[in-house]
XYZ file of C-alpha atoms in Angstrom:
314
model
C 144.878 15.210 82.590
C 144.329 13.118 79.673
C 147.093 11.020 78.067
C 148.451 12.297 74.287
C 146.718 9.764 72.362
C 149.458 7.771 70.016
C 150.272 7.454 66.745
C 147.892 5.719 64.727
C 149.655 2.222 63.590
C 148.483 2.920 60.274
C 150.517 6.280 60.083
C 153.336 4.562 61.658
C 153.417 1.877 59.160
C 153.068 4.425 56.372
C 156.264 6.223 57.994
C 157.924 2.860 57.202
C 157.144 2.183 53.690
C 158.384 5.602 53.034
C 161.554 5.774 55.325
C 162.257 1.912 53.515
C 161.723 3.811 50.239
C 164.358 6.820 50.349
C 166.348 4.236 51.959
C 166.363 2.060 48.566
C 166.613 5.140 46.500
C 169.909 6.545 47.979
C 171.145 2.696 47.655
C 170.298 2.584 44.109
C 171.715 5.788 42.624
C 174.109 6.792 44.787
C 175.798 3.588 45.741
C 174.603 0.609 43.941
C 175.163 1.506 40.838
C 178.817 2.141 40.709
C 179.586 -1.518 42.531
C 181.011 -2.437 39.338
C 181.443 -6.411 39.475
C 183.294 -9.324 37.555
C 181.069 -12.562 37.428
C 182.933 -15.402 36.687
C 181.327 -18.369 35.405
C 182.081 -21.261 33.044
C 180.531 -23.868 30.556
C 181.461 -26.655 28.408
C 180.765 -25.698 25.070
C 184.324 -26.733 23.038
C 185.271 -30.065 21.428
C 186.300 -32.277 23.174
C 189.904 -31.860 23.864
C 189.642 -28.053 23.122
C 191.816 -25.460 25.599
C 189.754 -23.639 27.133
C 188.892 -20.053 26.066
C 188.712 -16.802 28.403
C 185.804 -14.593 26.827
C 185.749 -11.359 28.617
C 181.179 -10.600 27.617
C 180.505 -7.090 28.111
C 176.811 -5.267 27.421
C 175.017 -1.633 27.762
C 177.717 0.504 29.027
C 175.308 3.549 28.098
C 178.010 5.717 28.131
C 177.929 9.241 28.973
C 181.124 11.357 28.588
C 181.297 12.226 32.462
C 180.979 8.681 33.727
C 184.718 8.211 34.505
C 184.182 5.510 37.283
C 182.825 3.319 34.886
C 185.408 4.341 32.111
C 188.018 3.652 34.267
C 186.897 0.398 35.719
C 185.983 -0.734 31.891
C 190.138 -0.079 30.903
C 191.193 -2.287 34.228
C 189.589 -5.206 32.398
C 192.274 -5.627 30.519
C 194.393 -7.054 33.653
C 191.901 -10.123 32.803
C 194.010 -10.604 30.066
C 190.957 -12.732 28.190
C 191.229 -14.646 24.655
C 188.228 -12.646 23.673
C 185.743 -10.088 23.713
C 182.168 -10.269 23.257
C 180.342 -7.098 23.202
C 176.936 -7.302 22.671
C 175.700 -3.778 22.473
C 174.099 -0.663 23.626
C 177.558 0.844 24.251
C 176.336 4.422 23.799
C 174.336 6.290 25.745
C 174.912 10.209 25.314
C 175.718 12.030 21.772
C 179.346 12.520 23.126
C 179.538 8.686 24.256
C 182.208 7.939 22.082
C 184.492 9.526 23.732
C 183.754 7.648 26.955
C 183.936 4.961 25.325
C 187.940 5.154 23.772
C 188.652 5.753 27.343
C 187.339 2.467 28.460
C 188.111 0.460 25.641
C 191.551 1.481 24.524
C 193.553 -0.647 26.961
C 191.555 -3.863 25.014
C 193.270 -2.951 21.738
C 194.366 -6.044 20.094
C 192.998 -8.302 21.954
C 190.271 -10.440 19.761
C 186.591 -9.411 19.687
C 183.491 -9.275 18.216
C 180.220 -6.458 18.423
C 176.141 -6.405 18.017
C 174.144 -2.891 17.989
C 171.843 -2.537 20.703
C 169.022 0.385 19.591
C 171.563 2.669 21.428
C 174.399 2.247 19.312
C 172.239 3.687 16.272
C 169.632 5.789 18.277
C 170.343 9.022 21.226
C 167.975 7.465 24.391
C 165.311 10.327 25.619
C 163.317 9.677 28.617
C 160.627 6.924 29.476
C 158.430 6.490 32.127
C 159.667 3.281 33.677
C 156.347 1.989 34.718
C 155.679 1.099 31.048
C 158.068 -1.678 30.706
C 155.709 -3.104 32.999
C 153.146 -3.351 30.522
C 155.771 -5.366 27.666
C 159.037 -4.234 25.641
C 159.666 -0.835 24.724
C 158.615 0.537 21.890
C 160.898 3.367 20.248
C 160.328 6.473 19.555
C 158.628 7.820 16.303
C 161.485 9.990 15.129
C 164.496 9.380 17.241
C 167.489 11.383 16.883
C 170.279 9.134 15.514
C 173.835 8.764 16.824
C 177.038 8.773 15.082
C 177.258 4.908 14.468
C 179.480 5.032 11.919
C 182.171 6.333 13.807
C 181.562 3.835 16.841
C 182.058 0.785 14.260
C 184.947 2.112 12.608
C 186.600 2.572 16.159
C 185.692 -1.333 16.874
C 187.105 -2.103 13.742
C 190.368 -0.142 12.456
C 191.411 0.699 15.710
C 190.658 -2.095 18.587
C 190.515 -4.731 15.746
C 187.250 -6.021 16.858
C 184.512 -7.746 13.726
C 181.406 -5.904 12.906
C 179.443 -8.909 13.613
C 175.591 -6.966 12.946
C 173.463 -9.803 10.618
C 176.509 -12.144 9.316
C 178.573 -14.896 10.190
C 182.774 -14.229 10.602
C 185.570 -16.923 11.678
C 188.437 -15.930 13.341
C 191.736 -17.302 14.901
C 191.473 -16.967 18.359
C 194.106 -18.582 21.167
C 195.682 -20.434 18.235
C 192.278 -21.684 17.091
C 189.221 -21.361 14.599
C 185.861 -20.086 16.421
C 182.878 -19.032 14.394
C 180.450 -16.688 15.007
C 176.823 -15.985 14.270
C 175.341 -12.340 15.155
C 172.227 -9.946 14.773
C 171.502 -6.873 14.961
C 169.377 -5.739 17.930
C 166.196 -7.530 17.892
C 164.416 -5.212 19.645
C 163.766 -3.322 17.051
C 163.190 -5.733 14.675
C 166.173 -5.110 12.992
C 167.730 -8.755 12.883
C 168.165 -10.731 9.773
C 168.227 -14.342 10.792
C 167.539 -15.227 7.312
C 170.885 -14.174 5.732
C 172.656 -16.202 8.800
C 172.580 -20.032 6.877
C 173.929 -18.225 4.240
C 176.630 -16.020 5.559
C 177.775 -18.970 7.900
C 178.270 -21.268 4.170
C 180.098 -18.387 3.027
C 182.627 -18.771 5.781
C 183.726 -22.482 3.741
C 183.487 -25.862 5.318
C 182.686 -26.158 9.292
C 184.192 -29.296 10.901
C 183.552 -30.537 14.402
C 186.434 -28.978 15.772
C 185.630 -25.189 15.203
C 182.658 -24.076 17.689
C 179.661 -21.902 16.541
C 179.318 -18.547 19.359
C 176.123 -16.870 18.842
C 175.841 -13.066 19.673
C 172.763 -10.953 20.397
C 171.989 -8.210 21.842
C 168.578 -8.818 23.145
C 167.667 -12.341 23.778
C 164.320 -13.024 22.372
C 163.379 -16.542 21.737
C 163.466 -16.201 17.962
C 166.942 -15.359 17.743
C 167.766 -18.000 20.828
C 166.025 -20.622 18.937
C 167.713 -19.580 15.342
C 171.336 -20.128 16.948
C 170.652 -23.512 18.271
C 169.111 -24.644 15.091
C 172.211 -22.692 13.662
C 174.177 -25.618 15.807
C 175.909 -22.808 18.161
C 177.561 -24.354 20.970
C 177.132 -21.366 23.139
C 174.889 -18.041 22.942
C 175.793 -14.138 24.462
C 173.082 -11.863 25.142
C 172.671 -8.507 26.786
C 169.602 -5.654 27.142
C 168.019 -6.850 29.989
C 170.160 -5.302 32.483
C 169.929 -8.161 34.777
C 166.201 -6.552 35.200
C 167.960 -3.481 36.688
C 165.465 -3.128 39.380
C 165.340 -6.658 41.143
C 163.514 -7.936 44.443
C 166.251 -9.333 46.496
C 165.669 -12.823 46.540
C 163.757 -13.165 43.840
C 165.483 -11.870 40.820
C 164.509 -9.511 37.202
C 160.704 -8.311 37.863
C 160.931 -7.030 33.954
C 163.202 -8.376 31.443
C 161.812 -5.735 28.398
C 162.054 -8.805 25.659
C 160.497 -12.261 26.246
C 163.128 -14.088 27.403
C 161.753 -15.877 31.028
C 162.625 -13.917 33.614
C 164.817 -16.524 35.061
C 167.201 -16.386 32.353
C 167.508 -12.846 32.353
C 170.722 -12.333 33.942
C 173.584 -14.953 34.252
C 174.389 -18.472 32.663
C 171.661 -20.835 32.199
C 171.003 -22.983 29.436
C 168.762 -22.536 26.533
C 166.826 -25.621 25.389
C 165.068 -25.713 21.722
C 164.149 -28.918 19.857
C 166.574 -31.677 20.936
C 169.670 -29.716 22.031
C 170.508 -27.409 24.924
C 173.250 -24.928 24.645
C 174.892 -22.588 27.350
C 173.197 -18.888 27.389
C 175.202 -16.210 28.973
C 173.159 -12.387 29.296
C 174.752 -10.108 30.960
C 173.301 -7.566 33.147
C 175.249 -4.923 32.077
C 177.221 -2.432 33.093
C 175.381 0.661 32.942
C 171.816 2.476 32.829
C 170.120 5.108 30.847
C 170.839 8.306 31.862
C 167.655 9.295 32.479
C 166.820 5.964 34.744
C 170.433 6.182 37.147
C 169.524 3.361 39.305
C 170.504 0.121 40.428
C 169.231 -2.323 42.810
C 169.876 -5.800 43.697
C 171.856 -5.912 40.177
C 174.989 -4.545 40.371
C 176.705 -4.041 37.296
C 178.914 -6.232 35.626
C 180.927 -7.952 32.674
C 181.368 -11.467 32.855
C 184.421 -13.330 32.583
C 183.088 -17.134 30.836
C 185.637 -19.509 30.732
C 184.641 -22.494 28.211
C 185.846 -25.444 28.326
C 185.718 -28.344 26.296
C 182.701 -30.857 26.918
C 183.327 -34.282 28.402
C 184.073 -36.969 25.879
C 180.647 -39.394 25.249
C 181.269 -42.985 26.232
């Protein structure tokens, strides 16, 4: 009797792949993605002599109305008990968003802050095939359906006391001392005004050498990067990469969807333009579109950056 011939290695390979593939999937969405994370990092970017300052960066919550784990892990933040918060966009993701997002954000009330719009702020998300960001940034849609914006800002403003911080310069007393502030709109879409910064920073009366510059983006392209530090910011905050959202373990972002190197699209690095480098913090974020519910190898976050004061030059 002849022997059942076996399985063809090719077959048996294929088998693999696929089995590997599900495996990532149901990693992804159904576990991945709610490992909500704290990454703490630091960076001298203060006078010398400065205390240091707790900034609690958050980014692209893409809230949806149902997504209590995340609304819930969001209010815990305040435990941190930070100096200040730098949100840098993309904070809605669903027509009824807003009211995910007084969940998560109430407990913060009072404490310092500062916002940028990401495109989702002003603009409901509809599906995309993924496999285009592949091919550059996203473009938007022709006629997207628009959010209620107003409402989100006036939230931020009246009632968690947080600056409107979209194309204009601010200065506020935080942890008993003067910070400034630079921030855009989101780039993205082209809807950034560095122009207007030299001017709305002037407005803001004499700087001295003792009040550092934050700048605040919500997507990091080079132009804006490059604007701060000519600015003189001692320290940028980006978001709307996601970290790359879909990584290769081991190797990092494999799309960043702006033209920041992919290197620098999650986590503190420094950015480096003319003769100065400054610290750049983008944050991977802490949520997805709704119609791309996946994470892998990027578990979301908000950071909590400590910065210190730089050492004194001998």
């Amino acid at each position: 009797m002849a022997k059942p011939s076996s399985a063809h290695p090719a077959l048996i390979a294929l088998g693999a792949v696929g089995a590997a593939g599900v495996a990532a999937a149901v990693w992804g969405i159904g576990i991945e993605r709610y490992l909500f994370t704290v990454r703490t990092v630091s960076a001298q970017a203060l006078p010398t002599g400065a205390a240091p300052l707790r900034v609690l960066h958050l980014s692209d919550a893409h809230m949806a109305p149902w997504q209590h784990r995340k609304q819930n892990w969001l209010a815990s933040l305040s435990d941190l008990e930070p100096d200040l918060i730098v949100n840098t966009g993309d904070n809605l993701g669903h027509r009824q968003g807003l009211d995910g997002i007084r969940r998560a954000f109430d407990p913060l009330a009072g404490i310092p802050g500062v916002f940028v719009h990401g495109s989702n702020d002003v603009h409901v998300p509809s599906p995309r095939n993924p496999l285009k960001y592949f091919t550059g940034p996203s473009e938007t849609q022709q006629e997207p359906e628009h959010l209620d914006t107003e409402s989100m800002n006036d939230y931020f403003t009246d009632e968690l006391g947080w600056v409107n911080l979209n194309n204009t310069a601010a200065r506020m007393r935080v942890a008993g001392a003067d910070v400034d502030f630079v921030g855009v709109s989101d780039a993205h879409r082209d809807w950034d005004r560095l122009d207007v910064l030299p001017g709305a920073l002037t407005a803001l009366g004499a700087r001295n050498d003792a009040t550092p510059l934050l700048g605040v983006t919500h997507a990091p392209y080079r132009r804006v990067l490059d604007a701060y530090v000519d600015l003189g910011a001692d320290a940028i905050l980006g978001g709307h990469t996601h970290g790359g959202q879909v990584c290769l373990p081991g190797f990092g972002a494999i799309v960043a969807n702006c033209d920041i190197p992919l290197k620098q699209a999650k986590g503190l690095s420094t950015w480096t333009h003319g003769d100065r480098s400054v610290p750049l913090n983008v944050s991977a974020g802490c949520g997805h579109s709704i119609y791309a519910p996946v994470r892998f190898a990027c578990r979301p976050e908000a950071t909590l950056l400590t910065l210190t004061a730089r050492e004194p030059v001998e």
